[in-house]
mmCIF file of C-alpha atoms and ligand atoms in Angstrom:
data_model
loop_
_atom_site.group_PDB
_atom_site.id
_atom_site.type_symbol
_atom_site.label_atom_id
_atom_site.label_comp_id
_atom_site.label_asym_id
_atom_site.label_seq_id
_atom_site.Cartn_x
_atom_site.Cartn_y
_atom_site.Cartn_z
ATOM 1 C CA UNK A 1 0.313 6.021 29.370
ATOM 2 C CA UNK A 2 -2.041 3.419 27.814
ATOM 3 C CA UNK A 3 -1.008 5.186 24.901
ATOM 4 C CA UNK A 4 2.822 4.514 25.216
ATOM 5 C CA UNK A 5 1.636 0.691 26.579
ATOM 6 C CA UNK A 6 0.265 0.336 23.057
ATOM 7 C CA UNK A 7 3.008 1.393 21.267
ATOM 8 C CA UNK A 8 5.069 -0.939 22.409
ATOM 9 C CA UNK A 9 2.614 -4.234 22.338
ATOM 10 C CA UNK A 10 2.725 -3.614 18.922
ATOM 11 C CA UNK A 11 6.643 -3.997 18.728
ATOM 12 C CA UNK A 12 6.875 -7.175 21.094
ATOM 13 C CA UNK A 13 7.644 -10.570 18.274
ATOM 14 C CA UNK A 14 5.284 -13.955 18.716
ATOM 15 C CA UNK A 15 2.288 -11.844 19.888
ATOM 16 C CA UNK A 16 -0.860 -11.376 18.297
ATOM 17 C CA UNK A 17 -2.501 -7.761 17.062
ATOM 18 C CA UNK A 18 -5.217 -7.018 18.941
ATOM 19 C CA UNK A 19 -7.361 -7.387 16.167
ATOM 20 C CA UNK A 20 -10.143 -10.886 15.602
ATOM 21 C CA UNK A 21 -10.997 -9.970 11.566
ATOM 22 C CA UNK A 22 -12.671 -12.367 9.656
ATOM 23 C CA UNK A 23 -12.073 -15.226 7.523
ATOM 24 C CA UNK A 24 -13.318 -13.798 3.795
ATOM 25 C CA UNK A 25 -12.977 -14.906 0.598
ATOM 26 C CA UNK A 26 -10.644 -13.261 -2.278
ATOM 27 C CA UNK A 27 -11.401 -9.860 -2.990
ATOM 28 C CA UNK A 28 -10.825 -10.184 -6.365
ATOM 29 C CA UNK A 29 -11.954 -13.067 -7.912
ATOM 30 C CA UNK A 30 -14.251 -14.354 -5.097
ATOM 31 C CA UNK A 31 -12.786 -17.455 -3.760
ATOM 32 C CA UNK A 32 -12.261 -19.246 -0.361
ATOM 33 C CA UNK A 33 -9.488 -21.845 -0.806
ATOM 34 C CA UNK A 34 -6.027 -20.743 -0.369
ATOM 35 C CA UNK A 35 -2.626 -21.556 0.077
ATOM 36 C CA UNK A 36 -0.722 -20.405 3.171
ATOM 37 C CA UNK A 37 2.313 -18.409 2.621
ATOM 38 C CA UNK A 38 3.354 -17.181 6.476
ATOM 39 C CA UNK A 39 1.886 -16.772 9.736
ATOM 40 C CA UNK A 40 4.576 -13.735 11.233
ATOM 41 C CA UNK A 41 4.863 -10.442 9.640
ATOM 42 C CA UNK A 42 8.165 -8.215 9.946
ATOM 43 C CA UNK A 43 8.108 -6.931 13.396
ATOM 44 C CA UNK A 44 7.998 -11.390 13.918
ATOM 45 C CA UNK A 45 4.090 -10.574 15.256
ATOM 46 C CA UNK A 46 1.225 -12.732 14.630
ATOM 47 C CA UNK A 47 -0.082 -12.141 11.683
ATOM 48 C CA UNK A 48 -2.120 -14.865 8.982
ATOM 49 C CA UNK A 49 -1.167 -14.522 5.537
ATOM 50 C CA UNK A 50 -2.516 -16.453 2.486
ATOM 51 C CA UNK A 51 -2.378 -16.850 -1.164
ATOM 52 C CA UNK A 52 -5.560 -17.540 -2.847
ATOM 53 C CA UNK A 53 -5.598 -20.055 -5.261
ATOM 54 C CA UNK A 54 -7.936 -18.669 -7.239
ATOM 55 C CA UNK A 55 -6.236 -16.051 -8.379
ATOM 56 C CA UNK A 56 -2.924 -15.115 -7.022
ATOM 57 C CA UNK A 57 -3.645 -13.100 -5.054
ATOM 58 C CA UNK A 58 -1.623 -11.985 -1.672
ATOM 59 C CA UNK A 59 -4.490 -11.256 1.553
ATOM 60 C CA UNK A 60 -3.979 -11.691 5.183
ATOM 61 C CA UNK A 61 -6.766 -14.122 6.962
ATOM 62 C CA UNK A 62 -8.175 -13.476 8.484
ATOM 63 C CA UNK A 63 -8.583 -9.966 7.238
ATOM 64 C CA UNK A 64 -9.153 -6.787 9.530
ATOM 65 C CA UNK A 65 -12.835 -5.655 9.759
ATOM 66 C CA UNK A 66 -12.681 -2.137 8.591
ATOM 67 C CA UNK A 67 -13.296 -0.919 11.860
ATOM 68 C CA UNK A 68 -10.551 -2.650 12.973
ATOM 69 C CA UNK A 69 -8.135 -1.138 10.475
ATOM 70 C CA UNK A 70 -9.322 2.194 11.085
ATOM 71 C CA UNK A 71 -8.777 1.547 14.583
ATOM 72 C CA UNK A 72 -5.528 0.371 13.502
ATOM 73 C CA UNK A 73 -4.813 3.701 11.756
ATOM 74 C CA UNK A 74 -5.800 5.521 14.514
ATOM 75 C CA UNK A 75 -3.286 4.428 17.328
ATOM 76 C CA UNK A 76 -0.630 2.667 15.309
ATOM 77 C CA UNK A 77 -0.192 3.458 11.458
ATOM 78 C CA UNK A 78 2.150 6.374 12.353
ATOM 79 C CA UNK A 79 4.321 4.782 14.357
ATOM 80 C CA UNK A 80 4.766 2.530 12.543
ATOM 81 C CA UNK A 81 5.162 4.606 9.300
ATOM 82 C CA UNK A 82 6.657 8.167 9.313
ATOM 83 C CA UNK A 83 4.199 10.710 11.444
ATOM 84 C CA UNK A 84 3.640 11.732 14.138
ATOM 85 C CA UNK A 85 2.392 15.086 14.766
ATOM 86 C CA UNK A 86 1.582 17.582 11.959
ATOM 87 C CA UNK A 87 4.658 17.295 9.433
ATOM 88 C CA UNK A 88 6.712 14.228 7.786
ATOM 89 C CA UNK A 89 9.983 13.819 8.594
ATOM 90 C CA UNK A 90 12.898 14.783 6.016
ATOM 91 C CA UNK A 91 13.645 11.470 4.681
ATOM 92 C CA UNK A 92 9.976 10.816 3.959
ATOM 93 C CA UNK A 93 9.836 14.478 1.992
ATOM 94 C CA UNK A 94 13.313 13.783 0.197
ATOM 95 C CA UNK A 95 12.168 9.621 -0.415
ATOM 96 C CA UNK A 96 8.752 11.437 -2.474
ATOM 97 C CA UNK A 97 9.866 14.726 -3.255
ATOM 98 C CA UNK A 98 11.819 12.444 -6.241
ATOM 99 C CA UNK A 99 9.295 9.696 -6.684
ATOM 100 C CA UNK A 100 6.531 12.424 -7.440
ATOM 101 C CA UNK A 101 8.654 14.360 -10.244
ATOM 102 C CA UNK A 102 9.341 10.511 -11.734
ATOM 103 C CA UNK A 103 5.514 10.614 -11.640
ATOM 104 C CA UNK A 104 5.162 13.250 -13.290
ATOM 105 C CA UNK A 105 8.578 12.902 -16.505
ATOM 106 C CA UNK A 106 5.617 9.999 -17.041
ATOM 107 C CA UNK A 107 2.158 11.500 -17.449
ATOM 108 C CA UNK A 108 3.811 14.515 -19.255
ATOM 109 C CA UNK A 109 3.974 12.977 -22.365
ATOM 110 C CA UNK A 110 -0.128 12.619 -22.361
ATOM 111 C CA UNK A 111 -1.701 15.437 -20.247
ATOM 112 C CA UNK A 112 -1.539 19.182 -21.789
ATOM 113 C CA UNK A 113 -1.712 22.635 -19.795
ATOM 114 C CA UNK A 114 -4.594 22.399 -17.747
ATOM 115 C CA UNK A 115 -5.508 18.672 -17.495
ATOM 116 C CA UNK A 116 -7.598 17.417 -14.705
ATOM 117 C CA UNK A 117 -5.222 14.931 -12.394
ATOM 118 C CA UNK A 118 -6.889 12.979 -9.345
ATOM 119 C CA UNK A 119 -4.137 12.038 -6.899
ATOM 120 C CA UNK A 120 -5.789 8.990 -4.948
ATOM 121 C CA UNK A 121 -4.045 8.489 -1.625
ATOM 122 C CA UNK A 122 -1.909 11.732 -1.636
ATOM 123 C CA UNK A 123 -0.119 12.028 0.876
ATOM 124 C CA UNK A 124 1.509 14.823 2.218
ATOM 125 C CA UNK A 125 0.634 16.249 -0.956
ATOM 126 C CA UNK A 126 4.437 16.251 -3.407
ATOM 127 C CA UNK A 127 2.661 14.826 -5.869
ATOM 128 C CA UNK A 128 0.143 17.676 -6.641
ATOM 129 C CA UNK A 129 2.590 20.072 -5.859
ATOM 130 C CA UNK A 130 4.978 18.816 -8.413
ATOM 131 C CA UNK A 131 1.466 18.528 -10.720
ATOM 132 C CA UNK A 132 0.743 22.373 -9.630
ATOM 133 C CA UNK A 133 3.925 23.003 -11.098
ATOM 134 C CA UNK A 134 3.477 21.252 -14.141
ATOM 135 C CA UNK A 135 0.351 23.246 -15.437
ATOM 136 C CA UNK A 136 -2.140 20.567 -14.460
ATOM 137 C CA UNK A 137 -5.218 20.959 -12.300
ATOM 138 C CA UNK A 138 -4.810 18.928 -9.488
ATOM 139 C CA UNK A 139 -6.932 17.214 -6.922
ATOM 140 C CA UNK A 140 -5.803 15.117 -4.274
ATOM 141 C CA UNK A 141 -7.778 12.548 -1.733
ATOM 142 C CA UNK A 142 -6.248 11.443 1.244
ATOM 143 C CA UNK A 143 -8.497 10.309 4.182
ATOM 144 C CA UNK A 144 -5.057 10.768 6.985
ATOM 145 C CA UNK A 145 -6.110 14.175 8.299
ATOM 146 C CA UNK A 146 -2.514 15.011 9.375
ATOM 147 C CA UNK A 147 -1.498 14.251 5.799
ATOM 148 C CA UNK A 148 -4.337 15.875 4.603
ATOM 149 C CA UNK A 149 -3.616 19.185 6.595
ATOM 150 C CA UNK A 150 0.060 19.056 5.701
ATOM 151 C CA UNK A 151 -1.049 19.078 1.867
ATOM 152 C CA UNK A 152 -3.307 21.477 1.858
ATOM 153 C CA UNK A 153 -1.002 24.056 3.866
ATOM 154 C CA UNK A 154 1.197 23.596 0.110
ATOM 155 C CA UNK A 155 -1.688 24.713 -0.719
ATOM 156 C CA UNK A 156 -3.287 22.043 -3.023
ATOM 157 C CA UNK A 157 -7.340 20.777 -2.854
ATOM 158 C CA UNK A 158 -6.994 17.259 -0.735
ATOM 159 C CA UNK A 159 -10.381 16.140 -0.062
ATOM 160 C CA UNK A 160 -11.005 13.486 2.598
ATOM 161 C CA UNK A 161 -13.214 11.203 0.126
ATOM 162 C CA UNK A 162 -13.605 10.543 -3.806
ATOM 163 C CA UNK A 163 -16.343 13.661 -3.984
ATOM 164 C CA UNK A 164 -19.740 13.429 -5.223
ATOM 165 C CA UNK A 165 -19.460 13.900 -8.918
ATOM 166 C CA UNK A 166 -15.688 13.792 -8.918
ATOM 167 C CA UNK A 167 -14.411 14.098 -12.083
ATOM 168 C CA UNK A 168 -14.022 13.633 -15.353
ATOM 169 C CA UNK A 169 -9.799 13.479 -15.043
ATOM 170 C CA UNK A 170 -7.733 13.302 -17.523
ATOM 171 C CA UNK A 171 -5.663 11.319 -15.325
ATOM 172 C CA UNK A 172 -6.009 9.565 -12.244
ATOM 173 C CA UNK A 173 -2.493 8.388 -10.045
ATOM 174 C CA UNK A 174 -2.542 5.408 -6.700
ATOM 175 C CA UNK A 175 1.040 5.655 -5.091
ATOM 176 C CA UNK A 176 1.325 2.856 -3.220
ATOM 177 C CA UNK A 177 -2.602 2.663 -1.577
ATOM 178 C CA UNK A 178 -3.607 -0.214 -2.468
ATOM 179 C CA UNK A 179 -2.216 -3.064 -1.136
ATOM 180 C CA UNK A 180 -4.054 -0.783 2.373
ATOM 181 C CA UNK A 181 -7.563 -1.313 1.351
ATOM 182 C CA UNK A 182 -9.865 -3.978 1.727
ATOM 183 C CA UNK A 183 -11.889 -4.010 -1.537
ATOM 184 C CA UNK A 184 -9.524 -2.879 -4.006
ATOM 185 C CA UNK A 185 -11.580 -3.065 -7.297
ATOM 186 C CA UNK A 186 -14.961 -1.688 -5.893
ATOM 187 C CA UNK A 187 -12.391 1.345 -5.458
ATOM 188 C CA UNK A 188 -10.925 1.112 -8.532
ATOM 189 C CA UNK A 189 -14.453 0.787 -10.435
ATOM 190 C CA UNK A 190 -15.218 3.479 -8.660
ATOM 191 C CA UNK A 191 -11.789 5.457 -9.921
ATOM 192 C CA UNK A 192 -12.487 4.330 -13.563
ATOM 193 C CA UNK A 193 -16.119 5.800 -13.199
ATOM 194 C CA UNK A 194 -14.198 9.227 -13.242
ATOM 195 C CA UNK A 195 -11.761 8.536 -15.776
ATOM 196 C CA UNK A 196 -12.220 11.166 -19.474
ATOM 197 C CA UNK A 197 -12.862 8.195 -22.589
ATOM 198 C CA UNK A 198 -9.292 9.057 -23.313
ATOM 199 C CA UNK A 199 -7.901 9.137 -19.428
ATOM 200 C CA UNK A 200 -4.797 7.440 -17.952
ATOM 201 C CA UNK A 201 -4.683 5.572 -14.032
ATOM 202 C CA UNK A 202 -1.472 5.192 -12.406
ATOM 203 C CA UNK A 203 -1.487 2.937 -10.513
ATOM 204 C CA UNK A 204 1.268 1.281 -8.319
ATOM 205 C CA UNK A 205 2.172 -1.261 -5.271
ATOM 206 C CA UNK A 206 4.630 -2.812 -3.437
ATOM 207 C CA UNK A 207 5.904 -5.486 -5.355
ATOM 208 C CA UNK A 208 5.811 -8.930 -4.288
ATOM 209 C CA UNK A 209 7.690 -10.787 -6.727
ATOM 210 C CA UNK A 210 10.037 -12.957 -6.378
ATOM 211 C CA UNK A 211 12.771 -11.518 -3.597
ATOM 212 C CA UNK A 212 15.371 -12.787 -1.420
ATOM 213 C CA UNK A 213 14.457 -11.565 1.733
ATOM 214 C CA UNK A 214 12.301 -13.374 4.353
ATOM 215 C CA UNK A 215 8.775 -13.992 3.010
ATOM 216 C CA UNK A 216 7.426 -12.981 6.638
ATOM 217 C CA UNK A 217 9.895 -9.737 6.487
ATOM 218 C CA UNK A 218 8.055 -8.475 3.793
ATOM 219 C CA UNK A 219 4.698 -8.315 5.461
ATOM 220 C CA UNK A 220 3.309 -5.794 7.306
ATOM 221 C CA UNK A 221 -0.721 -5.563 8.832
ATOM 222 C CA UNK A 222 -1.615 -1.936 7.288
ATOM 223 C CA UNK A 223 -0.428 -3.601 3.864
ATOM 224 C CA UNK A 224 -4.004 -6.303 3.700
ATOM 225 C CA UNK A 225 -3.132 -7.237 0.353
ATOM 226 C CA UNK A 226 -0.130 -8.267 -1.774
ATOM 227 C CA UNK A 227 -0.238 -8.628 -5.545
ATOM 228 C CA UNK A 228 2.953 -9.312 -8.722
ATOM 229 C CA UNK A 229 2.314 -7.629 -11.647
ATOM 230 C CA UNK A 230 0.112 -10.382 -13.235
ATOM 231 C CA UNK A 231 -3.059 -9.803 -10.774
ATOM 232 C CA UNK A 232 -2.209 -5.948 -10.496
ATOM 233 C CA UNK A 233 -3.112 -6.468 -13.518
ATOM 234 C CA UNK A 234 -6.652 -8.719 -13.471
ATOM 235 C CA UNK A 235 -7.334 -6.321 -10.854
ATOM 236 C CA UNK A 236 -7.183 -3.704 -13.412
ATOM 237 C CA UNK A 237 -9.214 -5.513 -16.095
ATOM 238 C CA UNK A 238 -11.876 -5.545 -13.842
ATOM 239 C CA UNK A 239 -11.954 -2.472 -13.499
ATOM 240 C CA UNK A 240 -12.048 -2.430 -17.820
ATOM 241 C CA UNK A 241 -8.576 -1.402 -17.799
ATOM 242 C CA UNK A 242 -5.715 -2.761 -19.828
ATOM 243 C CA UNK A 243 -1.496 -2.146 -19.823
ATOM 244 C CA UNK A 244 -1.412 1.182 -21.636
ATOM 245 C CA UNK A 245 2.113 0.645 -24.099
ATOM 246 C CA UNK A 246 2.911 4.122 -24.728
ATOM 247 C CA UNK A 247 3.985 3.588 -21.270
ATOM 248 C CA UNK A 248 6.747 1.729 -19.966
ATOM 249 C CA UNK A 249 6.050 -0.520 -17.090
ATOM 250 C CA UNK A 250 8.338 -1.393 -14.146
ATOM 251 C CA UNK A 251 6.856 -4.892 -12.439
ATOM 252 C CA UNK A 252 3.957 -3.095 -10.047
ATOM 253 C CA UNK A 253 3.790 0.367 -11.379
ATOM 254 C CA UNK A 254 1.845 0.613 -14.659
ATOM 255 C CA UNK A 255 -0.167 2.948 -16.660
ATOM 256 C CA UNK A 256 -3.447 1.626 -17.344
ATOM 257 C CA UNK A 257 -6.475 2.721 -19.438
ATOM 258 C CA UNK A 258 -9.888 2.017 -20.232
ATOM 259 C CA UNK A 259 -9.921 -1.454 -22.728
ATOM 260 C CA UNK A 260 -12.432 -3.526 -23.581
ATOM 261 C CA UNK A 261 -10.783 -6.817 -21.594
ATOM 262 C CA UNK A 262 -11.495 -10.336 -20.253
ATOM 263 C CA UNK A 263 -10.877 -10.648 -16.663
ATOM 264 C CA UNK A 264 -9.392 -14.072 -16.407
ATOM 265 C CA UNK A 265 -8.211 -15.372 -13.525
ATOM 266 C CA UNK A 266 -5.041 -17.455 -13.145
ATOM 267 C CA UNK A 267 -5.257 -20.878 -11.290
ATOM 268 C CA UNK A 268 -1.768 -21.449 -12.247
ATOM 269 C CA UNK A 269 -0.077 -18.376 -10.852
ATOM 270 C CA UNK A 270 -0.536 -19.083 -6.756
ATOM 271 C CA UNK A 271 2.289 -21.815 -7.027
ATOM 272 C CA UNK A 272 4.654 -19.289 -8.746
ATOM 273 C CA UNK A 273 3.633 -16.824 -6.249
ATOM 274 C CA UNK A 274 4.412 -18.751 -3.534
ATOM 275 C CA UNK A 275 7.508 -19.653 -5.017
ATOM 276 C CA UNK A 276 9.248 -15.721 -5.015
ATOM 277 C CA UNK A 277 9.222 -15.984 -1.749
ATOM 278 C CA UNK A 278 12.010 -17.633 0.604
ATOM 279 C CA UNK A 279 10.790 -20.042 3.420
ATOM 280 C CA UNK A 280 12.443 -19.202 6.175
ATOM 281 C CA UNK A 281 11.337 -20.176 10.074
ATOM 282 C CA UNK A 282 11.050 -16.880 12.170
ATOM 283 C CA UNK A 283 12.078 -18.932 15.601
ATOM 284 C CA UNK A 284 15.487 -19.992 14.119
ATOM 285 C CA UNK A 285 15.775 -16.571 12.197
ATOM 286 C CA UNK A 286 15.895 -15.076 15.701
ATOM 287 C CA UNK A 287 17.512 -18.001 17.399
ATOM 288 C CA UNK A 288 20.414 -17.259 14.611
ATOM 289 C CA UNK A 289 20.636 -13.838 15.712
ATOM 290 C CA UNK A 290 19.394 -12.677 11.420
ATOM 291 C CA UNK A 291 17.083 -10.593 12.955
ATOM 292 C CA UNK A 292 18.944 -8.647 15.342
ATOM 293 C CA UNK A 293 20.711 -6.308 12.964
ATOM 294 C CA UNK A 294 18.136 -5.273 10.273
ATOM 295 C CA UNK A 295 15.222 -5.079 13.090
ATOM 296 C CA UNK A 296 17.365 -2.806 15.894
ATOM 297 C CA UNK A 297 18.135 -0.834 12.424
ATOM 298 C CA UNK A 298 14.469 -0.450 11.290
ATOM 299 C CA UNK A 299 13.425 0.504 15.195
ATOM 300 C CA UNK A 300 16.123 3.104 15.697
ATOM 301 C CA UNK A 301 14.638 5.454 12.586
ATOM 302 C CA UNK A 302 10.774 3.990 13.156
ATOM 303 C CA UNK A 303 10.973 5.970 16.978
ATOM 304 C CA UNK A 304 13.232 8.971 15.145
ATOM 305 C CA UNK A 305 11.066 9.894 12.533
ATOM 306 C CA UNK A 306 8.718 9.402 14.912
ATOM 307 C CA UNK A 307 9.675 12.008 17.401
ATOM 308 C CA UNK A 308 11.271 14.399 15.256
ATOM 309 C CA UNK A 309 8.885 16.889 14.528
HETATM 310 ZN ZN1 ZN B 401 -8.536 -14.314 -6.045
#
C-alpha cells in the first residue's frame, strides 16, 4: 500500500519530487552561472531545470544525489517508463528492435565479423541480439536488474557495470543513457579509454534543440542532463573524441572517433538553447485544458504498459 501511495504521489501535479538534491556546478565545464529554463516537468510536478551559462548544458537544479537517484529508480522509474515485472511490454520491444536494426546498419560498414562491441546501457538487449546476429562479439552493461535479466535470457552477455580490464572494443554504443547520468563526462572518458585506437563510439541522447512543445513537457526527473548537438560534441571533446565524418549525423545521434580536439565551451550557446524552448506557464496550460488530452493519454498508456505482463 505504501508503495502504491508513493506511485500515486508521482502523478500529483504542482507537488515536488521527494528529494532535496544539491546545487552543483556544471558537470561539463564546471561553471556555476545558469539561465533558468523551467520550474516544472512534464507531469507538471515541481522540478527545477537550468541551462549552464558557460557551455549550454541543460541540468536539473538542485541535482539529485547519487542516493536520491537510486531511490527514484528503485521505486518510480519502472512505473514512469515501461517495465514492471520481468518482461518489457510489446510497444517497447517494437520500438527498441527497430532502433537496434538501424544502429547495426549504421555501424556495419566499419565492423567486420568477430568485432568486439560494447553496448553501455543495454536495456532489454535488443541491440546485443541484433549485433550478435550480424556476427559481432557483443557485451552489454546494464545496471537495471529486470532489464539485464531479460537480456540474459536472450542468451547475451550483460555486466552490471563496466568490468575491470574490459575491452578494448572496436565499437562502443550508448543509446539514450547519458541524459540519465550525473557525471556524463567521467563516464564517457572511462568508455573512451577502453576503445581500440581505430574504434568508434556511437552516442545518442534526446535532442533538446528547438521544439514547439511547452518547455516543461520536455523535461523529466530521470533526465538530469539535456543536450543539443553542440553540447554533445563538447562532451565528446572532453573525452578526446570528435565526430567521425564517415557516418551520417542526426542532431544528437552521432558516431565519434578518438581525435586531437580542443575542449572549448561556447558561452554564446546558452541563450540560443533557451530560445529553442517554448515558454508556457504551466498553470495557464492547465486552465486552458491544453494538458488534458496528452496527459490522460500518457497516463493510460503508462498504466496499461505497467500492468501488462
Ligand atoms: Zn557548463
